[in-house]
Coordinates of C-alpha atoms and ligand atoms in Angstrom, one line a residue:
M1 CA -4.5 184.7 9.4
V2 CA -5.2 183.2 12.9
S3 CA -5.8 185.8 15.7
L4 CA -4.8 184.8 18.9
E5 CA -6.7 187.6 20.3
P6 CA -10.3 187.0 21.5
N7 CA -13.0 188.8 19.7
P8 CA -14.5 192.0 21.0
F9 CA -17.5 191.9 23.4
R10 CA -20.6 193.4 22.7
I11 CA -22.2 195.0 26.0
T12 CA -25.7 195.6 26.2
I13 CA -26.9 199.1 27.5
S14 CA -30.3 199.7 28.8
S15 CA -31.1 203.1 28.5
P16 CA -29.8 206.5 27.3
F17 CA -27.4 208.0 29.5
L18 CA -27.0 211.5 28.7
D19 CA -29.4 214.1 30.0
Q20 CA -28.0 217.1 28.0
K21 CA -25.9 218.1 25.2
P22 CA -22.1 218.3 26.1
G23 CA -21.3 221.8 26.9
T24 CA -18.7 224.5 25.8
S25 CA -15.8 221.9 25.4
G26 CA -17.1 218.2 25.4
L27 CA -18.8 216.1 28.2
R28 CA -18.0 217.4 31.7
K29 CA -19.5 215.7 34.5
S30 CA -18.6 214.7 38.3
S31 CA -15.7 211.9 38.4
K32 CA -18.6 210.0 40.3
Q33 CA -20.8 210.3 37.3
F34 CA -18.3 209.0 35.1
E35 CA -17.6 206.0 37.3
Q36 CA -21.4 204.6 36.9
T37 CA -21.5 201.5 35.0
N38 CA -21.2 201.9 31.1
Y39 CA -21.2 205.8 31.4
L40 CA -17.8 206.6 30.0
E41 CA -18.3 203.6 27.5
S42 CA -21.3 204.8 25.9
F43 CA -19.9 208.4 25.3
I44 CA -16.9 206.8 23.9
E45 CA -18.8 204.3 21.7
A46 CA -21.0 207.4 20.3
I47 CA -18.0 209.2 19.5
L48 CA -16.2 206.1 17.5
R49 CA -19.6 205.5 15.8
I50 CA -19.6 209.2 14.8
L51 CA -16.1 210.4 14.2
P52 CA -15.4 209.9 10.4
G53 CA -12.9 207.6 9.5
T54 CA -12.5 205.4 12.2
Q55 CA -12.2 202.2 9.9
E56 CA -8.1 201.8 9.3
G57 CA -8.1 205.6 11.1
V58 CA -5.4 207.0 13.5
L59 CA -6.6 208.5 16.9
V60 CA -4.6 210.8 19.5
L61 CA -5.5 210.0 22.7
G62 CA -4.2 211.4 26.2
G63 CA -5.3 213.7 29.1
D64 CA -4.3 215.9 31.9
G65 CA -3.5 213.2 34.3
R66 CA -6.3 213.7 36.5
Y67 CA -8.2 210.8 38.6
G68 CA -10.0 208.6 36.2
N69 CA -7.5 209.1 33.0
R70 CA -5.7 205.8 33.3
R71 CA -8.8 204.1 33.4
A72 CA -10.3 206.0 30.6
I73 CA -7.4 205.5 28.5
D74 CA -7.7 201.8 29.0
V75 CA -11.1 201.7 28.0
I76 CA -10.6 203.7 25.0
L77 CA -7.8 201.9 23.7
R78 CA -10.0 198.4 24.1
M79 CA -13.0 200.1 22.4
A80 CA -11.0 201.6 19.6
A81 CA -9.5 198.4 18.5
A82 CA -12.8 197.0 18.6
H83 CA -13.9 199.7 16.2
G84 CA -11.4 199.1 13.6
L85 CA -8.7 201.8 14.1
R86 CA -5.5 200.9 12.6
K87 CA -3.6 202.9 15.5
V88 CA -3.8 204.8 18.6
I89 CA -1.1 207.3 19.6
T90 CA -0.8 207.5 23.3
T91 CA 1.9 209.1 25.7
V92 CA 3.8 207.9 28.6
D93 CA 1.8 208.1 31.7
G94 CA -1.3 209.4 29.5
I95 CA 0.1 213.0 30.0
L96 CA -0.8 215.0 27.1
S97 CA -1.9 218.6 27.1
T98 CA -4.7 219.9 25.0
P99 CA -2.5 222.1 22.5
A100 CA 0.1 219.3 22.3
A101 CA -2.8 217.0 21.5
S102 CA -4.0 219.2 18.8
H103 CA -0.4 219.2 17.4
L104 CA -0.1 215.6 17.5
I105 CA -3.4 215.1 15.6
R106 CA -2.2 217.6 12.5
T107 CA 1.3 216.2 12.4
H108 CA 0.1 212.6 12.3
K109 CA -2.9 213.3 10.0
A110 CA -5.0 211.5 12.8
I111 CA -8.9 211.4 12.2
G112 CA -9.0 213.3 15.6
G113 CA -8.2 213.0 19.3
I114 CA -9.8 212.3 22.7
I115 CA -8.5 214.5 25.4
L116 CA -9.3 213.5 29.0
S117 CA -9.6 216.6 31.0
A118 CA -12.1 218.7 32.8
S119 CA -10.1 221.5 32.0
H120 CA -10.0 224.1 34.7
N121 CA -12.5 222.2 36.9
S122 CA -10.9 220.6 40.1
G123 CA -10.1 216.8 39.9
G124 CA -10.2 213.8 42.2
P125 CA -12.5 211.2 43.2
D126 CA -14.8 214.2 44.6
G127 CA -13.9 216.6 41.6
D128 CA -14.5 216.4 38.1
F129 CA -13.6 214.4 34.9
G130 CA -14.2 215.2 31.2
V131 CA -13.8 213.9 27.7
K132 CA -13.1 216.2 25.0
V133 CA -13.4 215.1 21.5
N134 CA -11.3 216.7 18.5
G135 CA -11.7 216.5 14.7
S136 CA -9.0 216.0 12.1
N137 CA -8.1 219.9 12.1
G138 CA -6.7 219.5 15.6
G139 CA -9.8 221.5 17.2
P140 CA -12.6 220.9 19.2
A141 CA -15.6 219.1 17.7
S142 CA -17.7 221.5 15.5
E143 CA -21.4 222.1 16.8
S144 CA -22.8 219.6 14.1
L145 CA -20.4 216.8 15.0
T146 CA -21.1 217.2 19.0
N147 CA -24.8 217.2 18.2
D148 CA -24.4 213.9 16.0
I149 CA -22.6 212.2 19.0
Y150 CA -25.3 213.3 21.3
L151 CA -28.0 212.2 19.2
C152 CA -26.3 208.8 19.0
T153 CA -25.8 208.6 22.7
Q154 CA -29.6 208.6 22.9
K155 CA -30.5 205.6 21.1
L156 CA -27.5 203.3 21.9
E157 CA -28.1 200.0 22.7
E158 CA -24.6 198.3 23.0
Y159 CA -21.1 199.1 22.9
L160 CA -18.0 197.0 21.5
I161 CA -14.9 196.7 23.6
Y162 CA -11.7 194.0 23.7
P163 CA -11.4 192.2 26.8
A164 CA -8.9 193.7 29.4
Q165 CA -5.3 194.3 27.9
D166 CA -2.1 194.5 29.7
I167 CA -0.5 197.9 28.3
S168 CA 1.6 199.9 30.8
L169 CA 2.3 203.6 29.9
R170 CA 5.4 203.8 31.8
N171 CA 7.7 204.1 28.9
I172 CA 7.5 204.6 25.2
G173 CA 6.9 201.5 22.8
K174 CA 4.7 199.8 20.9
Y175 CA 1.8 197.1 21.7
S176 CA -1.1 195.7 19.7
I177 CA -4.9 195.1 20.6
G178 CA -6.5 192.8 17.9
A179 CA -5.2 194.2 14.9
M180 CA -4.7 197.7 16.1
E181 CA -1.4 199.4 17.0
V182 CA -0.9 201.1 20.4
E183 CA 2.1 203.6 20.0
I184 CA 3.4 205.3 23.4
I185 CA 5.5 208.3 22.6
D186 CA 7.0 211.1 24.7
G187 CA 4.1 213.4 24.7
V188 CA 6.3 216.8 25.6
E189 CA 9.1 216.6 22.8
D190 CA 7.2 217.3 19.5
Y191 CA 5.4 220.3 21.4
I192 CA 8.9 221.7 22.4
L193 CA 10.1 221.3 19.0
L194 CA 7.3 223.2 17.6
M195 CA 7.7 226.0 20.1
Q196 CA 11.5 226.1 18.9
K197 CA 10.4 226.8 15.4
L198 CA 8.1 230.0 16.4
F199 CA 10.3 231.8 19.0
D200 CA 14.0 232.7 19.6
F201 CA 14.8 230.9 22.4
D202 CA 18.4 232.0 22.8
R203 CA 17.0 235.7 22.9
I204 CA 14.4 234.8 25.6
K205 CA 17.2 232.5 27.4
N206 CA 19.5 235.8 27.5
F207 CA 16.6 238.1 28.7
I208 CA 15.4 235.9 31.6
N209 CA 18.9 235.0 32.9
R210 CA 20.2 238.4 33.1
D211 CA 17.8 240.3 35.4
F212 CA 14.4 239.1 34.5
P213 CA 13.5 236.2 37.1
I214 CA 10.2 234.4 36.0
V215 CA 8.2 231.9 37.9
F216 CA 5.6 229.6 36.3
D217 CA 3.0 227.5 38.2
A218 CA 1.4 224.4 36.8
L219 CA -0.9 224.0 39.7
N220 CA 0.2 220.1 39.9
A221 CA -1.7 219.7 36.7
V222 CA -0.3 218.6 32.8
T223 CA 1.8 221.6 32.0
G224 CA 4.5 220.8 34.7
P225 CA 6.5 218.4 32.4
Y226 CA 6.1 220.8 29.4
A227 CA 7.0 223.8 31.6
K228 CA 10.1 222.0 33.1
R229 CA 11.6 220.9 29.9
L230 CA 11.0 224.6 28.4
F231 CA 11.9 226.9 31.3
E232 CA 14.2 224.7 33.5
G233 CA 15.6 223.0 30.3
S234 CA 16.1 224.8 27.2
L235 CA 15.6 228.3 28.4
G236 CA 18.2 227.7 31.4
A237 CA 15.9 229.1 34.2
P238 CA 16.9 228.2 37.5
E239 CA 15.5 225.0 39.3
G240 CA 12.3 225.9 41.2
T241 CA 11.4 228.3 38.3
V242 CA 8.5 225.9 38.0
R243 CA 6.1 225.4 40.9
N244 CA 3.6 222.6 41.4
G245 CA 5.3 220.8 38.6
I246 CA 4.1 217.2 39.1
P247 CA 0.8 216.3 37.4
L248 CA -1.2 214.8 40.5
E249 CA -4.7 213.0 40.2
D250 CA -6.1 215.6 42.3
F251 CA -4.0 218.3 41.6
G252 CA -2.9 218.3 45.1
G253 CA -6.2 219.9 46.3
L254 CA -5.4 223.1 44.0
H255 CA -8.1 224.1 41.5
P256 CA -6.2 224.3 38.3
D257 CA -7.7 227.3 37.1
P258 CA -5.4 230.2 36.5
N259 CA -7.1 233.3 38.0
L260 CA -6.3 235.6 40.9
T261 CA -8.8 233.5 43.0
Y262 CA -7.3 230.1 42.4
A263 CA -3.7 230.8 41.6
K264 CA -3.6 232.8 44.7
E265 CA -0.1 231.9 45.8
L266 CA 1.4 232.7 42.5
A267 CA -0.6 236.3 42.4
D268 CA 0.9 237.0 45.7
L269 CA 4.2 236.3 44.8
L270 CA 3.8 238.7 41.8
L271 CA 1.4 241.3 43.2
N272 CA 2.8 241.6 46.9
G273 CA 6.3 240.6 46.6
D274 CA 9.7 241.4 44.7
L275 CA 11.1 238.2 43.9
Y276 CA 10.0 238.0 40.4
S277 CA 9.4 240.2 37.2
F278 CA 7.3 237.8 35.6
G279 CA 4.9 235.0 36.6
A280 CA 2.4 232.6 34.6
A281 CA 0.0 229.9 35.3
C282 CA -1.9 227.3 33.2
D283 CA -5.0 225.6 33.8
G284 CA -5.7 221.9 34.2
D285 CA -5.0 220.9 30.3
G286 CA -2.6 223.4 29.5
D287 CA -4.8 225.6 27.2
R288 CA -5.2 228.6 29.4
N289 CA -2.7 231.0 30.7
M290 CA -2.6 234.0 33.1
I291 CA 0.3 236.7 32.8
L292 CA 1.4 238.6 36.0
G293 CA 4.2 241.3 36.2
N294 CA 5.8 242.5 39.2
G295 CA 2.7 244.6 40.8
C296 CA 0.6 244.0 37.7
F297 CA -2.1 241.6 36.4
V298 CA -2.8 241.4 33.0
N299 CA -6.4 241.2 32.0
P300 CA -6.9 238.2 29.2
S301 CA -8.8 240.6 26.8
D302 CA -5.5 243.1 27.0
S303 CA -3.4 240.1 26.5
L304 CA -4.8 239.4 23.2
A305 CA -4.6 242.9 22.2
V306 CA -0.8 243.3 23.2
L307 CA 0.3 240.1 21.3
A308 CA -1.5 241.3 18.1
A309 CA 0.1 244.7 18.3
N310 CA 3.4 243.1 19.0
S311 CA 3.5 240.0 16.9
H312 CA 6.0 241.4 14.5
L313 CA 8.5 241.0 17.1
V314 CA 8.1 237.2 17.2
P315 CA 10.1 235.0 14.5
G316 CA 6.9 233.0 14.1
Y317 CA 4.9 235.9 13.1
A318 CA 7.3 238.5 11.8
E319 CA 5.5 238.2 8.3
G320 CA 2.4 239.8 9.8
L321 CA -1.1 238.6 10.7
L322 CA -3.8 237.4 8.5
G323 CA -6.4 238.5 10.8
V324 CA -7.3 238.2 14.2
A325 CA -10.6 237.0 16.1
R326 CA -12.3 237.2 19.5
S327 CA -15.0 235.8 21.2
M328 CA -18.2 238.1 21.5
P329 CA -17.7 238.5 25.4
T330 CA -13.9 239.4 25.1
S331 CA -13.3 242.9 25.3
S332 CA -12.9 245.2 22.0
A333 CA -9.2 246.0 22.8
V334 CA -7.8 243.8 19.9
D335 CA -10.4 245.3 17.5
V336 CA -8.4 248.7 18.0
V337 CA -5.2 247.1 17.5
A338 CA -6.6 245.3 14.3
D339 CA -7.9 248.6 12.9
E340 CA -4.7 250.1 13.0
L341 CA -2.8 247.0 11.5
K342 CA -5.4 247.3 8.9
I343 CA -6.5 243.5 9.2
S344 CA -9.8 242.0 9.7
C345 CA -11.1 241.3 13.2
F346 CA -14.0 238.6 13.7
E347 CA -16.3 238.1 16.6
T348 CA -17.5 234.4 17.3
P349 CA -19.4 232.9 20.0
T350 CA -17.5 231.6 23.2
G351 CA -15.5 228.5 22.6
W352 CA -12.6 227.6 20.7
K353 CA -14.3 225.4 18.0
F354 CA -15.7 228.6 16.6
F355 CA -12.1 229.8 15.6
G356 CA -11.4 226.6 13.5
N357 CA -12.9 227.4 10.0
L358 CA -11.2 231.0 10.3
L359 CA -8.0 229.6 11.2
D360 CA -8.2 226.8 8.3
S361 CA -9.3 229.2 5.5
S362 CA -6.2 231.4 6.5
Q363 CA -8.5 234.3 7.4
I364 CA -7.0 234.8 11.0
T365 CA -3.5 234.2 12.4
L366 CA -4.2 235.1 16.2
C367 CA -7.4 234.6 18.3
G368 CA -8.4 234.5 22.0
E369 CA -11.1 234.5 24.7
E370 CA -11.4 236.8 27.9
S371 CA -11.4 233.5 29.8
F372 CA -7.5 233.3 29.8
G373 CA -7.2 231.7 26.2
T374 CA -5.0 233.0 23.5
G375 CA -3.7 230.9 20.6
S376 CA -2.7 231.1 16.8
S377 CA -2.8 229.0 13.7
H378 CA 0.1 226.8 15.0
V379 CA -2.4 224.5 16.4
R380 CA -6.4 224.3 16.8
E381 CA -6.5 224.9 20.4
K382 CA -5.8 227.8 22.7
D383 CA -2.3 227.4 24.1
G384 CA -1.1 228.3 27.6
L385 CA 2.8 227.9 27.3
W386 CA 2.7 229.3 23.9
A387 CA 1.3 232.5 25.1
V388 CA 3.8 232.7 27.9
L389 CA 6.7 232.4 25.5
F390 CA 4.9 235.0 23.1
W391 CA 4.8 237.3 26.1
L392 CA 8.5 236.6 27.1
Q393 CA 9.7 237.1 23.6
I394 CA 8.1 240.6 23.2
M395 CA 9.6 241.8 26.6
A396 CA 13.2 240.2 25.4
E397 CA 12.8 242.4 22.1
K398 CA 11.5 245.6 23.9
Q399 CA 13.8 245.2 27.1
C400 CA 10.8 246.4 29.3
S401 CA 8.6 245.0 32.2
V402 CA 5.1 243.7 32.1
A403 CA 3.9 247.0 33.6
D404 CA 5.6 249.3 31.0
L405 CA 4.4 247.4 28.2
M406 CA 0.8 247.5 29.3
K407 CA 1.1 251.2 30.0
Q408 CA 2.6 251.7 26.6
H409 CA -0.2 249.8 25.1
W410 CA -2.9 251.9 26.5
S411 CA -1.2 255.3 25.8
R412 CA -1.5 254.1 22.3
F413 CA -4.7 252.6 21.7
G414 CA -6.6 253.6 24.8
R415 CA -7.8 251.3 27.7
H416 CA -10.8 248.9 27.7
Y417 CA -11.6 248.9 31.4
Y418 CA -12.9 245.1 31.7
S419 CA -14.2 242.6 34.2
R420 CA -16.0 239.2 34.3
H421 CA -18.2 238.5 37.4
D422 CA -19.2 234.8 37.7
Y423 CA -21.7 233.7 40.2
E424 CA -21.3 229.9 40.5
A425 CA -23.3 227.0 41.7
I426 CA -26.7 228.9 41.6
S427 CA -29.9 226.9 40.9
Q428 CA -30.7 226.2 37.3
E429 CA -34.2 227.3 37.9
K430 CA -33.1 230.7 39.1
A431 CA -30.3 231.2 36.4
F432 CA -32.9 230.5 33.8
S433 CA -35.6 232.7 34.8
L434 CA -33.1 235.5 35.2
Y435 CA -31.8 234.9 31.9
E436 CA -35.2 234.7 30.1
T437 CA -36.5 237.9 32.2
L438 CA -33.6 239.7 31.1
E439 CA -33.9 238.6 27.7
S440 CA -37.5 239.7 27.4
K441 CA -36.5 243.2 28.6
L442 CA -33.8 243.9 25.8
P443 CA -36.3 244.8 22.8
S444 CA -37.7 247.9 24.8
L445 CA -34.0 248.7 25.9
A446 CA -32.8 249.8 22.3
G447 CA -32.8 253.8 21.8
E448 CA -33.3 254.2 25.3
F449 CA -30.6 255.4 28.0
F450 CA -28.7 253.3 30.0
A451 CA -26.2 254.0 32.6
G452 CA -26.1 257.4 31.1
R453 CA -25.7 256.5 27.6
L454 CA -27.5 255.6 24.6
V455 CA -28.2 252.0 23.9
S456 CA -27.1 251.1 20.4
C457 CA -28.0 247.4 20.3
A458 CA -29.6 245.0 22.9
D459 CA -29.9 241.4 21.5
N460 CA -29.0 237.9 21.9
F461 CA -25.9 237.0 19.9
L462 CA -26.4 235.2 16.9
Y463 CA -23.4 234.0 14.8
Q464 CA -23.1 233.1 11.1
D465 CA -19.9 231.3 10.3
P466 CA -18.2 233.6 7.6
V467 CA -16.8 230.0 5.9
D468 CA -19.7 227.8 6.0
G469 CA -22.6 229.9 6.6
S470 CA -23.8 228.0 9.4
I471 CA -26.0 229.8 12.4
T472 CA -25.4 229.5 15.7
D473 CA -28.1 231.7 17.9
R474 CA -28.6 232.8 21.4
Q475 CA -25.1 232.9 22.4
G476 CA -25.3 235.6 25.1
L477 CA -27.4 238.6 26.0
R478 CA -25.6 241.7 25.1
I479 CA -26.4 245.6 25.6
V480 CA -24.1 247.8 23.6
L481 CA -24.1 251.3 24.4
D482 CA -23.2 254.5 22.0
D483 CA -19.6 255.1 23.6
G484 CA -18.7 251.5 22.9
S485 CA -19.2 250.3 26.4
R486 CA -21.1 246.6 26.6
L487 CA -22.5 244.7 29.0
V488 CA -23.0 240.7 28.4
I489 CA -24.6 238.1 30.3
R490 CA -24.5 234.4 29.5
L491 CA -24.8 230.7 31.1
S492 CA -21.8 228.7 31.4
G493 CA -21.3 225.5 29.5
T494 CA -18.6 224.0 31.5
G495 CA -19.7 224.1 35.0
T496 CA -20.9 220.8 36.9
K497 CA -22.8 222.0 39.7
G498 CA -26.2 224.1 39.2
A499 CA -25.7 226.9 37.0
T500 CA -22.9 229.6 36.6
L501 CA -24.1 233.0 35.4
R502 CA -21.2 235.2 33.7
L503 CA -21.6 238.8 33.9
Y504 CA -19.1 240.4 31.6
L505 CA -18.4 244.5 31.7
E506 CA -16.5 246.6 29.4
R507 CA -16.0 250.6 29.0
Y508 CA -13.4 252.3 26.7
V509 CA -11.2 255.2 27.6
S510 CA -9.4 256.7 25.2
A511 CA -5.5 257.3 25.1
N512 CA -5.9 261.0 26.5
G513 CA -8.5 259.9 29.0
D514 CA -7.8 258.6 32.7
L515 CA -5.8 255.3 32.1
D516 CA -4.9 254.6 35.8
Q517 CA -8.1 253.5 37.4
N518 CA -9.1 250.5 39.3
P519 CA -11.2 248.4 36.7
Q520 CA -14.1 247.7 39.2
E521 CA -14.2 251.5 40.0
A522 CA -14.1 252.4 36.3
L523 CA -17.1 249.9 35.8
S524 CA -18.9 250.5 38.9
R525 CA -21.9 252.5 37.2
L526 CA -22.3 249.6 34.7
I527 CA -22.1 247.2 37.5
R528 CA -24.8 248.7 39.6
E529 CA -27.3 249.4 37.0
I530 CA -26.8 245.9 35.3
D531 CA -27.5 244.4 38.8
A532 CA -30.7 246.6 38.9
L533 CA -31.9 245.7 35.5
A534 CA -31.0 242.1 35.6
E535 CA -32.1 241.7 39.2
I536 CA -29.0 239.5 39.8
S537 CA -28.4 240.0 43.6
S538 CA -31.9 240.0 44.4
R539 CA -32.8 236.8 42.4
T540 CA -29.5 234.9 43.4
G541 CA -29.3 236.0 47.0
M542 CA -25.6 236.6 46.5
N543 CA -24.2 240.1 47.7
S544 CA -21.0 239.5 45.5
P545 CA -19.9 237.2 42.7
T546 CA -17.9 234.0 43.3
V547 CA -14.9 235.1 41.2
I548 CA -14.1 238.5 39.8
T549 CA -11.5 238.6 37.1
Ligands
VG1_1 C1 -15.5 228.5 29.5 C2 -14.8 229.8 29.0 C3 -14.9 229.7 27.4 C4 -13.8 228.4 27.4 C5 -14.4 227.4 27.7 C6 -13.6 226.2 27.6 O1 -16.9 228.2 29.1 O2 -15.8 230.8 29.3 O3 -14.3 230.9 26.9 O4 -13.9 228.4 25.9 O5 -14.6 227.6 29.3 O6 -12.4 226.3 28.4 P1 -18.3 228.5 29.7 O7 -19.3 228.0 28.9 O8 -18.1 227.9 30.9 O9 -18.1 230.1 30.0 V1 -11.4 225.1 28.5 O10 -9.9 225.7 29.2 O11 -12.3 224.4 29.9 O12 -11.2 224.1 27.3
CO2 CO1 -8.6 224.1 29.6

């Protein structure tokens, strides 16, 4: 057959370009770095060489709408065609949330997906860009796949790409590049259908429209179109329920990180106002969620525990949970629930990829991280809007407020006072030396007293995957005390400026103890003593953390 298309170009690259392995979820750098000649292209070349099944395979592609998305989609389509893929599925305007991408990969039996997002990092020409790679199970690429992609970038000499093509992403439709088909679909619809299978929309609709006004902040990022169709469409909430609902290239200057610092407007509405009974926000790519009630902030570790304890009220989970999992720094609140439900509870390193094997082998149904991430076996990513619907369904069934639900939970299971302190943009050198010095002190801590309690374990967390036996070590320093209190310190794998040090603090108070303290006060002794031991303020020169959750 005669092809009217020109052959793909071979572009020579001079030197290896990645200075370090991609972090917790993909490659995340400043937009400026991604604009360097052949930078994006080199990473994509490595992905397309390493991802199994590219010949004749189907790939899912989209992003959170940030600056750089459109150009990246164009480049990836042309490179995918040059690598012999049969088809790439992308979406109108390239808008695709991370959980929706995970769902599409699974339903279309794709070889994987490329999601263009730096998640909760800021966007725009002066912000960050990122490339996440997902495998055929719909989840973030495994450690070994990420490693192979990284090694491949170190010896690349050329990449393959088709010359520029004219493909509009404005409407749904089909195009071709060489022998490859490009299908542009509505990126929202399939996701809404999936949610309708898991939740009882009629009951939620009745509940929120009776006397339970809700508000959702999309922070000008990817969840806007999804949330509008869900809340203002299917669930009949009034127009205006979704704030900042149009994805903007620079997120309108907002930092799309749903926490009390960056989603301040929403937090004020709920914590200092009386207009709404429930508020929620998601991050740039839609996989994180923050839950607020009137006068009440829900700690994400507690959120996971509440979902697990009440899952029988949600149609999609009424048959019970296979098991649960949490990342190591996440509080043990869900462990207590799992105990009572008599199901297993796994502790994994930070990063969603570690839940993949447990979900795939049907050992768990729910999982979560302290970093505003909760999810289930319905996809292989954490899912922000799913968590919001889960909360709404529980409250619709129990006819109660967020604050009441939290009180009920603690008075049944006890309370895990919990906080995360982030020290952002400190120098790499200072961060590494602080970390290494603390690590060297750990062996002598075991059996000694710390903050008035005996230290029962002090180590650097090592994880052995229960399914494939693979070992991942050095996943965070932890000090565990004999009353269950825990202190964890790790360095972030998603920051782009210097290093970010994360300190996680946890203290358990049983159901008959004082459940009504301010978390920072309840944790004050641990905070003081870890600062002295790890020399955080003296070494960083910072008197307080950048963000407290
Ligand atoms: C952070 C969170 C981690 C999360 C990761 C990706 O990583 O702590 O729990 O899985 O971001 O989230 P780190 O290494 O910076 O602590 V997302 O929403 O950026 O995909
Ligand atoms: Co995210």
